Amino acid sequence: MKAAGSSPHSSASIPPLRLVLVGAASVGAAAGVEDAANRLGALLGVVAMAPLLAATTGGTDAPVEVLMAELSRRGGSWVVPLPQDPGGVQPWGGRWSELLGAWRQPTVLLIDAQQADGGLPAASTALLQLGGVPLLGLIQWGGRFDREARRRDGLPWLGALVQGDGADADADLSLSLRRRWNQVAADAA
């Protein structure tokens, strides 16, 4: 229950925004997810960290569990990209979706605009939900965001990161993501 006079946008009891941005299929493999994380970080006013995958391929021998523990201890608000398909089997024997779920790491799914009308958004959402990942929602990368079509598909779309002049779309996405974060944080409390 909210105290009298409290605002739904009050951050007094809301923990810092800490997200992993995963890309589905071709978006995850491309530099797009890193670019999107930088853009999302700037939009939200949070730190965009180096890709999570870089820690497992950049010469470190740390097990992924150690990397996840280090990530969970980082202070402040941040967004970190995972530029790899979350459902692909990894050399360490698991899937990122399982690891993100085990660590209860809040995650946002990035979907390329050309794939928004196909089955990939639903399949990727189901995979993350099956793994127990706290999925905040989906973000379309590029293209024109068809809000009505996204509403009809029944998935938790937050909005789009558009290229060019997308100030209105950016404001809508920022508001949607912050609302969802506040809801998830309140449910967890």
mmCIF file of C-alpha atoms in Angstrom:
data_model
loop_
_atom_site.group_PDB
_atom_site.id
_atom_site.type_symbol
_atom_site.label_atom_id
_atom_site.label_comp_id
_atom_site.label_asym_id
_atom_site.label_seq_id
_atom_site.Cartn_x
_atom_site.Cartn_y
_atom_site.Cartn_z
ATOM 1 C CA MET A 1 0.000 0.000 0.000
ATOM 2 C CA LYS A 2 1.298 3.434 -0.899
ATOM 3 C CA ALA A 3 1.670 6.126 1.681
ATOM 4 C CA ALA A 4 -0.577 9.139 1.295
ATOM 5 C CA GLY A 5 0.889 11.590 -1.124
ATOM 6 C CA SER A 6 3.326 9.110 -2.641
ATOM 7 C CA SER A 7 3.808 9.187 -6.361
ATOM 8 C CA PRO A 8 3.944 6.133 -8.636
ATOM 9 C CA HIS A 9 7.161 7.649 -9.958
ATOM 10 C CA SER A 10 8.752 7.980 -6.517
ATOM 11 C CA SER A 11 12.041 6.124 -6.362
ATOM 12 C CA ALA A 12 12.308 6.054 -2.559
ATOM 13 C CA SER A 13 11.489 2.349 -2.334
ATOM 14 C CA ILE A 14 12.286 1.310 -5.900
ATOM 15 C CA PRO A 15 15.686 -0.369 -6.348
ATOM 16 C CA PRO A 16 18.117 0.877 -9.020
ATOM 17 C CA LEU A 17 17.256 -0.109 -12.575
ATOM 18 C CA ARG A 18 19.517 -3.059 -13.516
ATOM 19 C CA LEU A 19 18.785 -4.781 -16.802
ATOM 20 C CA VAL A 20 20.289 -7.273 -19.190
ATOM 21 C CA LEU A 21 19.331 -6.553 -22.791
ATOM 22 C CA VAL A 22 19.234 -9.755 -24.845
ATOM 23 C CA GLY A 23 18.814 -9.922 -28.570
ATOM 24 C CA ALA A 24 16.869 -12.640 -30.326
ATOM 25 C CA ALA A 25 18.486 -14.531 -33.214
ATOM 26 C CA SER A 26 20.185 -12.220 -35.700
ATOM 27 C CA VAL A 27 19.917 -9.149 -33.464
ATOM 28 C CA GLY A 28 21.817 -10.907 -30.694
ATOM 29 C CA ALA A 29 24.637 -12.000 -32.965
ATOM 30 C CA ALA A 30 25.074 -8.550 -34.484
ATOM 31 C CA ALA A 31 26.434 -5.381 -32.945
ATOM 32 C CA GLY A 32 22.812 -4.207 -32.801
ATOM 33 C CA VAL A 33 22.255 -5.289 -29.217
ATOM 34 C CA GLU A 34 25.323 -3.366 -28.055
ATOM 35 C CA ASP A 35 24.216 -0.264 -29.967
ATOM 36 C CA ALA A 36 20.713 -0.646 -28.555
ATOM 37 C CA ALA A 37 22.054 -1.013 -24.989
ATOM 38 C CA ASN A 38 24.057 2.187 -25.380
ATOM 39 C CA ARG A 39 21.023 3.986 -26.749
ATOM 40 C CA LEU A 40 18.738 2.580 -24.039
ATOM 41 C CA GLY A 41 21.231 3.531 -21.331
ATOM 42 C CA ALA A 42 21.388 7.105 -22.642
ATOM 43 C CA LEU A 43 17.594 7.261 -22.887
ATOM 44 C CA LEU A 44 17.127 6.070 -19.307
ATOM 45 C CA GLY A 45 20.082 7.991 -17.903
ATOM 46 C CA VAL A 46 21.855 4.853 -16.688
ATOM 47 C CA VAL A 47 25.285 3.348 -17.327
ATOM 48 C CA ALA A 48 25.568 1.096 -20.374
ATOM 49 C CA MET A 49 28.146 -1.496 -19.382
ATOM 50 C CA ALA A 50 30.427 -3.643 -21.538
ATOM 51 C CA PRO A 51 28.727 -6.720 -23.002
ATOM 52 C CA LEU A 52 28.190 -9.583 -20.582
ATOM 53 C CA LEU A 53 29.522 -12.047 -23.127
ATOM 54 C CA ALA A 54 32.828 -10.186 -23.400
ATOM 55 C CA ALA A 55 33.635 -11.312 -19.882
ATOM 56 C CA THR A 56 33.330 -14.972 -20.882
ATOM 57 C CA THR A 57 35.268 -14.702 -24.129
ATOM 58 C CA GLY A 58 37.789 -11.983 -23.365
ATOM 59 C CA GLY A 59 40.465 -14.218 -21.922
ATOM 60 C CA THR A 60 39.005 -14.600 -18.466
ATOM 61 C CA ASP A 61 38.637 -18.085 -17.051
ATOM 62 C CA ALA A 62 35.944 -17.065 -14.581
ATOM 63 C CA PRO A 63 32.919 -19.373 -14.604
ATOM 64 C CA VAL A 64 29.699 -17.737 -15.731
ATOM 65 C CA GLU A 65 28.268 -18.085 -12.222
ATOM 66 C CA VAL A 66 31.109 -15.912 -10.911
ATOM 67 C CA LEU A 67 30.413 -13.340 -13.634
ATOM 68 C CA MET A 68 26.717 -13.278 -12.727
ATOM 69 C CA ALA A 69 27.586 -12.829 -9.053
ATOM 70 C CA GLU A 70 29.884 -9.921 -9.920
ATOM 71 C CA LEU A 71 27.147 -8.390 -12.065
ATOM 72 C CA SER A 72 24.586 -8.660 -9.261
ATOM 73 C CA ARG A 73 26.967 -6.872 -6.855
ATOM 74 C CA ARG A 74 27.483 -3.858 -9.130
ATOM 75 C CA GLY A 75 26.010 -0.710 -7.687
ATOM 76 C CA GLY A 76 23.847 1.922 -9.261
ATOM 77 C CA SER A 77 21.576 1.632 -12.252
ATOM 78 C CA TRP A 78 22.823 -0.039 -15.430
ATOM 79 C CA VAL A 79 21.995 -1.882 -18.609
ATOM 80 C CA VAL A 80 24.299 -4.565 -19.970
ATOM 81 C CA PRO A 81 23.982 -6.131 -23.428
ATOM 82 C CA LEU A 82 24.157 -9.865 -24.035
ATOM 83 C CA PRO A 83 24.996 -10.034 -27.761
ATOM 84 C CA GLN A 84 24.115 -13.692 -28.157
ATOM 85 C CA ASP A 85 20.970 -15.744 -28.660
ATOM 86 C CA PRO A 86 19.755 -16.507 -25.120
ATOM 87 C CA GLY A 87 18.547 -19.960 -26.224
ATOM 88 C CA GLY A 88 21.754 -21.198 -27.802
ATOM 89 C CA VAL A 89 23.694 -23.918 -25.985
ATOM 90 C CA GLN A 90 26.930 -22.445 -24.651
ATOM 91 C CA PRO A 91 30.398 -24.002 -24.266
ATOM 92 C CA TRP A 92 29.876 -24.062 -20.493
ATOM 93 C CA GLY A 93 26.965 -26.474 -20.990
ATOM 94 C CA GLY A 94 23.886 -24.345 -20.430
ATOM 95 C CA ARG A 95 21.855 -21.577 -21.989
ATOM 96 C CA TRP A 96 21.917 -17.899 -21.075
ATOM 97 C CA SER A 97 18.142 -18.055 -20.568
ATOM 98 C CA GLU A 98 18.629 -20.650 -17.815
ATOM 99 C CA LEU A 99 21.401 -18.658 -16.154
ATOM 100 C CA LEU A 100 19.465 -15.373 -16.256
ATOM 101 C CA GLY A 101 16.482 -17.189 -14.743
ATOM 102 C CA ALA A 102 18.540 -18.867 -12.023
ATOM 103 C CA TRP A 103 19.961 -15.483 -11.014
ATOM 104 C CA ARG A 104 16.526 -13.800 -11.340
ATOM 105 C CA GLN A 105 18.154 -11.159 -13.527
ATOM 106 C CA PRO A 106 15.607 -8.664 -14.917
ATOM 107 C CA THR A 107 15.849 -8.780 -18.687
ATOM 108 C CA VAL A 108 14.524 -6.961 -21.740
ATOM 109 C CA LEU A 109 14.278 -8.724 -25.115
ATOM 110 C CA LEU A 110 15.349 -6.858 -28.257
ATOM 111 C CA ILE A 111 13.566 -7.799 -31.493
ATOM 112 C CA ASP A 112 14.618 -6.520 -34.909
ATOM 113 C CA ALA A 113 11.820 -4.653 -36.713
ATOM 114 C CA GLN A 114 11.825 -7.147 -39.620
ATOM 115 C CA GLN A 115 11.123 -9.980 -37.152
ATOM 116 C CA ALA A 116 8.404 -8.266 -35.117
ATOM 117 C CA ASP A 117 5.518 -9.807 -37.087
ATOM 118 C CA GLY A 118 6.929 -13.349 -37.147
ATOM 119 C CA GLY A 119 7.066 -16.106 -34.573
ATOM 120 C CA LEU A 120 10.442 -15.152 -33.114
ATOM 121 C CA PRO A 121 9.093 -12.664 -30.530
ATOM 122 C CA ALA A 122 6.641 -15.232 -29.121
ATOM 123 C CA ALA A 123 9.178 -18.076 -29.179
ATOM 124 C CA SER A 124 11.877 -15.981 -27.490
ATOM 125 C CA THR A 125 9.422 -14.719 -24.875
ATOM 126 C CA ALA A 126 8.328 -18.291 -24.116
ATOM 127 C CA LEU A 127 11.953 -19.451 -23.831
ATOM 128 C CA LEU A 128 12.808 -16.719 -21.324
ATOM 129 C CA GLN A 129 9.640 -17.297 -19.325
ATOM 130 C CA LEU A 130 10.278 -21.057 -19.266
ATOM 131 C CA GLY A 131 13.752 -20.350 -17.866
ATOM 132 C CA GLY A 132 12.235 -18.232 -15.075
ATOM 133 C CA VAL A 133 13.747 -14.994 -16.386
ATOM 134 C CA PRO A 134 12.047 -11.886 -14.990
ATOM 135 C CA LEU A 135 11.207 -10.532 -18.455
ATOM 136 C CA LEU A 136 10.227 -6.882 -18.296
ATOM 137 C CA GLY A 137 9.160 -6.835 -21.920
ATOM 138 C CA LEU A 138 10.161 -6.587 -25.556
ATOM 139 C CA ILE A 139 11.679 -3.657 -27.426
ATOM 140 C CA GLN A 140 11.563 -3.345 -31.200
ATOM 141 C CA TRP A 141 14.884 -2.282 -32.731
ATOM 142 C CA GLY A 142 14.381 0.081 -35.686
ATOM 143 C CA GLY A 143 11.507 0.455 -38.086
ATOM 144 C CA ARG A 144 8.055 1.872 -37.483
ATOM 145 C CA PHE A 145 6.437 0.579 -34.287
ATOM 146 C CA ASP A 146 2.894 -0.638 -34.999
ATOM 147 C CA ARG A 147 1.361 -0.339 -31.542
ATOM 148 C CA GLU A 148 -1.959 -1.897 -32.580
ATOM 149 C CA ALA A 149 -0.303 -4.958 -34.165
ATOM 150 C CA ARG A 150 1.910 -5.399 -31.102
ATOM 151 C CA ARG A 151 -1.135 -5.169 -28.830
ATOM 152 C CA ARG A 152 -2.890 -7.870 -30.862
ATOM 153 C CA ASP A 153 0.004 -10.323 -30.581
ATOM 154 C CA GLY A 154 -0.431 -10.380 -26.794
ATOM 155 C CA LEU A 155 3.264 -10.045 -25.916
ATOM 156 C CA PRO A 156 4.610 -7.586 -23.318
ATOM 157 C CA TRP A 157 5.898 -4.961 -25.767
ATOM 158 C CA LEU A 158 7.393 -1.847 -24.184
ATOM 159 C CA GLY A 159 7.944 0.149 -27.378
ATOM 160 C CA ALA A 160 10.701 0.755 -29.876
ATOM 161 C CA LEU A 161 14.147 2.224 -30.197
ATOM 162 C CA VAL A 162 13.779 3.937 -33.554
ATOM 163 C CA GLN A 163 16.433 5.372 -35.788
ATOM 164 C CA GLY A 164 16.413 9.031 -36.709
ATOM 165 C CA ASP A 165 13.960 11.429 -35.072
ATOM 166 C CA GLY A 166 12.200 9.218 -32.578
ATOM 167 C CA ALA A 167 11.764 11.575 -29.626
ATOM 168 C CA ASP A 168 8.102 10.598 -29.111
ATOM 169 C CA ALA A 169 8.851 6.875 -29.410
ATOM 170 C CA ASP A 170 11.816 7.260 -27.038
ATOM 171 C CA ALA A 171 9.680 9.039 -24.437
ATOM 172 C CA ASP A 172 6.978 6.344 -24.706
ATOM 173 C CA LEU A 173 9.563 3.570 -24.342
ATOM 174 C CA SER A 174 11.233 5.218 -21.357
ATOM 175 C CA LEU A 175 7.898 5.660 -19.591
ATOM 176 C CA SER A 176 6.756 2.091 -20.364
ATOM 177 C CA LEU A 177 10.020 0.571 -19.179
ATOM 178 C CA ARG A 178 10.111 2.584 -15.970
ATOM 179 C CA ARG A 179 6.482 1.684 -15.209
ATOM 180 C CA ARG A 180 7.210 -1.993 -15.758
ATOM 181 C CA TRP A 181 10.373 -1.783 -13.598
ATOM 182 C CA ASN A 182 8.370 -0.131 -10.789
ATOM 183 C CA GLN A 183 5.728 -2.869 -11.051
ATOM 184 C CA VAL A 184 8.285 -5.701 -10.973
ATOM 185 C CA ALA A 185 10.216 -4.085 -8.112
ATOM 186 C CA ALA A 186 6.996 -3.597 -6.104
ATOM 187 C CA ASP A 187 5.950 -7.220 -6.713
ATOM 188 C CA ALA A 188 9.355 -8.429 -5.532
ATOM 189 C CA ALA A 189 9.197 -6.373 -2.318
#
